[in-house]
Structure formats: structure tokens, C-alpha cells
Amino acid sequence: MSYTYKYPRPAVSADCVVITHEAEPRVLLIKRGGEPFKDCWAIPGGFMEMNETTEQCAVRELKEETNIVISDLHQIGVYSKVDRDPRGRTVSVAYLAITDKAQDAIGQDDAAEVKWWPLTALPKMAFDHDDIMRDAVRLYQNLN
């Protein structure tokens, strides 16, 4: 299928915040293996393919980067600051997944490392992921 547009189109990505439903909740983050923000912590996510929805993209990227499979997603929001990604204009849809406990995760694809972080001790994150995380925590609290 070919596309012809009069106006430029931004890239679309999806991010998946995974938080445990424990007395001391934790969140799964990846350490980026490449630029931009190499060696910085980030929410698992990536660019949407033409044959998938943003929900499918979030699930796929989480599996590719951490080997974790989830199915129940809650939309956190849409993030579209003009300068949010130094690679170019990108709009991201962020989702929240809640799991009973921390699952075994493996850093793979472009994730150099994965780690479950306490919600009370999060690192500085890549892109605008601090904003996404703030909104994810608010949604998590409202759902629990």
C-alpha cells in the first residue's frame, strides 16, 4: 500500500509502564542500549508498525525488550511535545499494565538491561518519560 500525503506525518510510538500490585509497588524500566539517551533508563516502548494498533505495539515492544507478556492495558495518555524525541517528530501513546508481582525480565533487542525499580526511588529517565511515569502512577493509584 502506498501513501501520498500533502502534509508531513510524525512517527507514532507506544510505551508500556508495568507496575506491580504489591505493598511496595515496583516499575519495570529498561536501560537504553543505543542513542538517543544511551545508558539512560526508560519505559519500554518503540515505534508502531503499519499493521498494528498502538495497543499491539505496546505489547510487542514490551515483549521484544523485556520478554514479558501482558494483555490488560489501561491508556495513560498521549504525549506529543514537539521536541520530545531528538530523532524527529514523534507522538507516543502510553499504557499502564498492572501485574501481581515482578516477573523475570530479560534485557533484549535495544534494551541493554532491565530492572524493577521501587516507585519511591525512580531514576531520571530518557525522553519525557518522567512525565509519563507521573501520570502512570496517578492512574495506578486511581485504579487501586
CSV table of C-alpha atoms in Angstrom, one decimal:
chain,number,residue,atom,x,y,z
A,1,MET,CA,0.0,0.0,0.0
A,2,SER,CA,1.4,3.4,-0.9
A,3,TYR,CA,0.6,6.6,0.9
A,4,THR,CA,0.6,10.1,-0.5
A,5,TYR,CA,0.2,13.0,1.9
A,6,LYS,CA,0.2,16.7,1.4
A,7,TYR,CA,1.4,17.3,5.0
A,8,PRO,CA,4.4,15.7,6.8
A,9,ARG,CA,3.5,12.9,9.3
A,10,PRO,CA,5.0,12.3,12.7
A,11,ALA,CA,6.2,8.9,13.8
A,12,VAL,CA,3.9,7.1,16.2
A,13,SER,CA,5.2,5.1,19.2
A,14,ALA,CA,3.8,3.3,22.2
A,15,ASP,CA,5.2,2.9,25.7
A,16,CYS,CA,4.2,0.4,28.4
A,17,VAL,CA,4.6,1.2,32.1
A,18,VAL,CA,4.4,-2.1,34.1
A,19,ILE,CA,3.7,-1.6,37.8
A,20,THR,CA,3.5,-4.4,40.4
A,21,HIS,CA,0.4,-4.6,42.7
A,22,GLU,CA,2.5,-5.1,45.9
A,23,ALA,CA,2.7,-3.4,49.3
A,24,GLU,CA,5.8,-1.6,47.9
A,25,PRO,CA,5.0,-1.3,44.1
A,26,ARG,CA,7.8,-1.5,41.6
A,27,VAL,CA,8.0,-0.5,38.0
A,28,LEU,CA,9.9,-2.1,35.1
A,29,LEU,CA,12.4,0.1,33.3
A,30,ILE,CA,14.9,-0.6,30.6
A,31,LYS,CA,18.4,0.8,30.2
A,32,ARG,CA,18.7,2.0,26.6
A,33,GLY,CA,21.4,0.3,24.6
A,34,GLY,CA,21.6,2.9,21.8
A,35,GLU,CA,21.3,6.5,21.1
A,36,PRO,CA,19.5,8.7,21.8
A,37,PHE,CA,19.8,8.6,25.6
A,38,LYS,CA,22.2,5.6,25.5
A,39,ASP,CA,22.6,4.1,29.0
A,40,CYS,CA,19.7,6.1,30.4
A,41,TRP,CA,16.6,4.4,32.0
A,42,ALA,CA,13.4,4.5,30.0
A,43,ILE,CA,9.9,3.0,29.8
A,44,PRO,CA,9.8,0.0,27.4
A,45,GLY,CA,8.4,1.1,24.1
A,46,GLY,CA,9.0,1.8,20.5
A,47,PHE,CA,7.7,2.7,17.1
A,48,MET,CA,4.4,1.4,15.8
A,49,GLU,CA,4.4,-0.8,12.7
A,50,MET,CA,1.9,-0.1,9.9
A,51,ASN,CA,-0.1,-3.3,10.5
A,52,GLU,CA,-0.7,-2.8,14.3
A,53,THR,CA,-2.6,-0.7,16.8
A,54,THR,CA,-0.9,1.3,19.5
A,55,GLU,CA,-2.0,-1.3,22.0
A,56,GLN,CA,-0.5,-4.1,19.9
A,57,CYS,CA,2.7,-2.0,19.6
A,58,ALA,CA,3.0,-1.6,23.4
A,59,VAL,CA,2.6,-5.3,23.9
A,60,ARG,CA,5.1,-6.2,21.2
A,61,GLU,CA,7.7,-3.7,22.3
A,62,LEU,CA,7.4,-4.9,25.9
A,63,LYS,CA,7.9,-8.5,24.8
A,64,GLU,CA,10.8,-7.6,22.5
A,65,GLU,CA,12.7,-5.5,25.1
A,66,THR,CA,11.9,-7.4,28.3
A,67,ASN,CA,10.5,-10.8,27.4
A,68,ILE,CA,7.4,-10.0,29.5
A,69,VAL,CA,3.9,-10.7,28.0
A,70,ILE,CA,0.9,-8.7,29.2
A,71,SER,CA,-2.6,-8.3,27.9
A,72,ASP,CA,-4.6,-6.0,30.1
A,73,LEU,CA,-3.7,-2.4,29.3
A,74,HIS,CA,-5.0,1.0,30.5
A,75,GLN,CA,-4.3,4.0,28.4
A,76,ILE,CA,-2.3,6.7,30.4
A,77,GLY,CA,-2.3,9.4,27.8
A,78,VAL,CA,-0.9,10.8,24.5
A,79,TYR,CA,2.4,12.6,24.6
A,80,SER,CA,3.2,15.0,21.7
A,81,LYS,CA,5.6,17.7,22.8
A,82,VAL,CA,7.3,18.9,19.6
A,83,ASP,CA,10.8,18.3,21.0
A,84,ARG,CA,10.2,15.1,22.9
A,85,ASP,CA,12.4,12.9,20.7
A,86,PRO,CA,15.6,14.2,19.2
A,87,ARG,CA,15.3,11.7,16.2
A,88,GLY,CA,12.3,13.6,14.9
A,89,ARG,CA,8.6,14.4,15.4
A,90,THR,CA,7.1,11.6,17.5
A,91,VAL,CA,3.7,11.2,19.1
A,92,SER,CA,3.5,8.4,21.8
A,93,VAL,CA,0.6,6.7,23.3
A,94,ALA,CA,1.4,5.4,26.8
A,95,TYR,CA,-0.2,2.5,28.5
A,96,LEU,CA,-0.2,1.0,32.1
A,97,ALA,CA,-0.2,-2.7,32.8
A,98,ILE,CA,-0.5,-3.9,36.4
A,99,THR,CA,0.9,-7.3,37.4
A,100,ASP,CA,0.6,-9.1,40.8
A,101,LYS,CA,4.4,-9.4,41.3
A,102,ALA,CA,7.7,-8.6,39.5
A,103,GLN,CA,8.2,-11.1,36.7
A,104,ASP,CA,11.5,-12.3,35.4
A,105,ALA,CA,12.6,-9.9,32.8
A,106,ILE,CA,15.5,-10.1,30.3
A,107,GLY,CA,17.0,-7.1,28.6
A,108,GLN,CA,16.9,-7.8,24.8
A,109,ASP,CA,16.6,-6.1,21.5
A,110,ASP,CA,17.7,-2.5,22.1
A,111,ALA,CA,17.4,-2.8,25.9
A,112,ALA,CA,20.9,-3.3,27.4
A,113,GLU,CA,19.4,-4.0,30.9
A,114,VAL,CA,16.1,-4.3,32.7
A,115,LYS,CA,15.3,-3.6,36.3
A,116,TRP,CA,12.4,-3.4,38.7
A,117,TRP,CA,12.6,0.0,40.5
A,118,PRO,CA,10.7,0.9,43.6
A,119,LEU,CA,8.1,3.6,42.8
A,120,THR,CA,9.6,5.6,45.6
A,121,ALA,CA,13.2,5.6,44.1
A,122,LEU,CA,13.0,6.1,40.4
A,123,PRO,CA,16.0,7.3,38.3
A,124,LYS,CA,15.9,10.2,35.9
A,125,MET,CA,14.5,8.9,32.7
A,126,ALA,CA,15.1,9.4,28.9
A,127,PHE,CA,12.8,11.5,26.7
A,128,ASP,CA,9.7,12.8,28.6
A,129,HIS,CA,9.3,9.5,30.5
A,130,ASP,CA,9.4,11.3,33.8
A,131,ASP,CA,6.1,13.0,32.7
A,132,ILE,CA,4.6,9.7,31.5
A,133,MET,CA,5.6,8.0,34.8
A,134,ARG,CA,4.0,10.7,36.9
A,135,ASP,CA,0.7,10.2,35.0
A,136,ALA,CA,1.1,6.4,35.2
A,137,VAL,CA,1.5,6.5,39.0
A,138,ARG,CA,-1.6,8.7,39.3
A,139,LEU,CA,-3.6,6.3,37.1
A,140,TYR,CA,-2.3,3.3,39.1
A,141,GLN,CA,-3.4,4.9,42.4
A,142,ASN,CA,-6.8,5.7,41.0
A,143,LEU,CA,-7.3,2.0,39.8
A,144,ASN,CA,-6.3,0.6,43.2
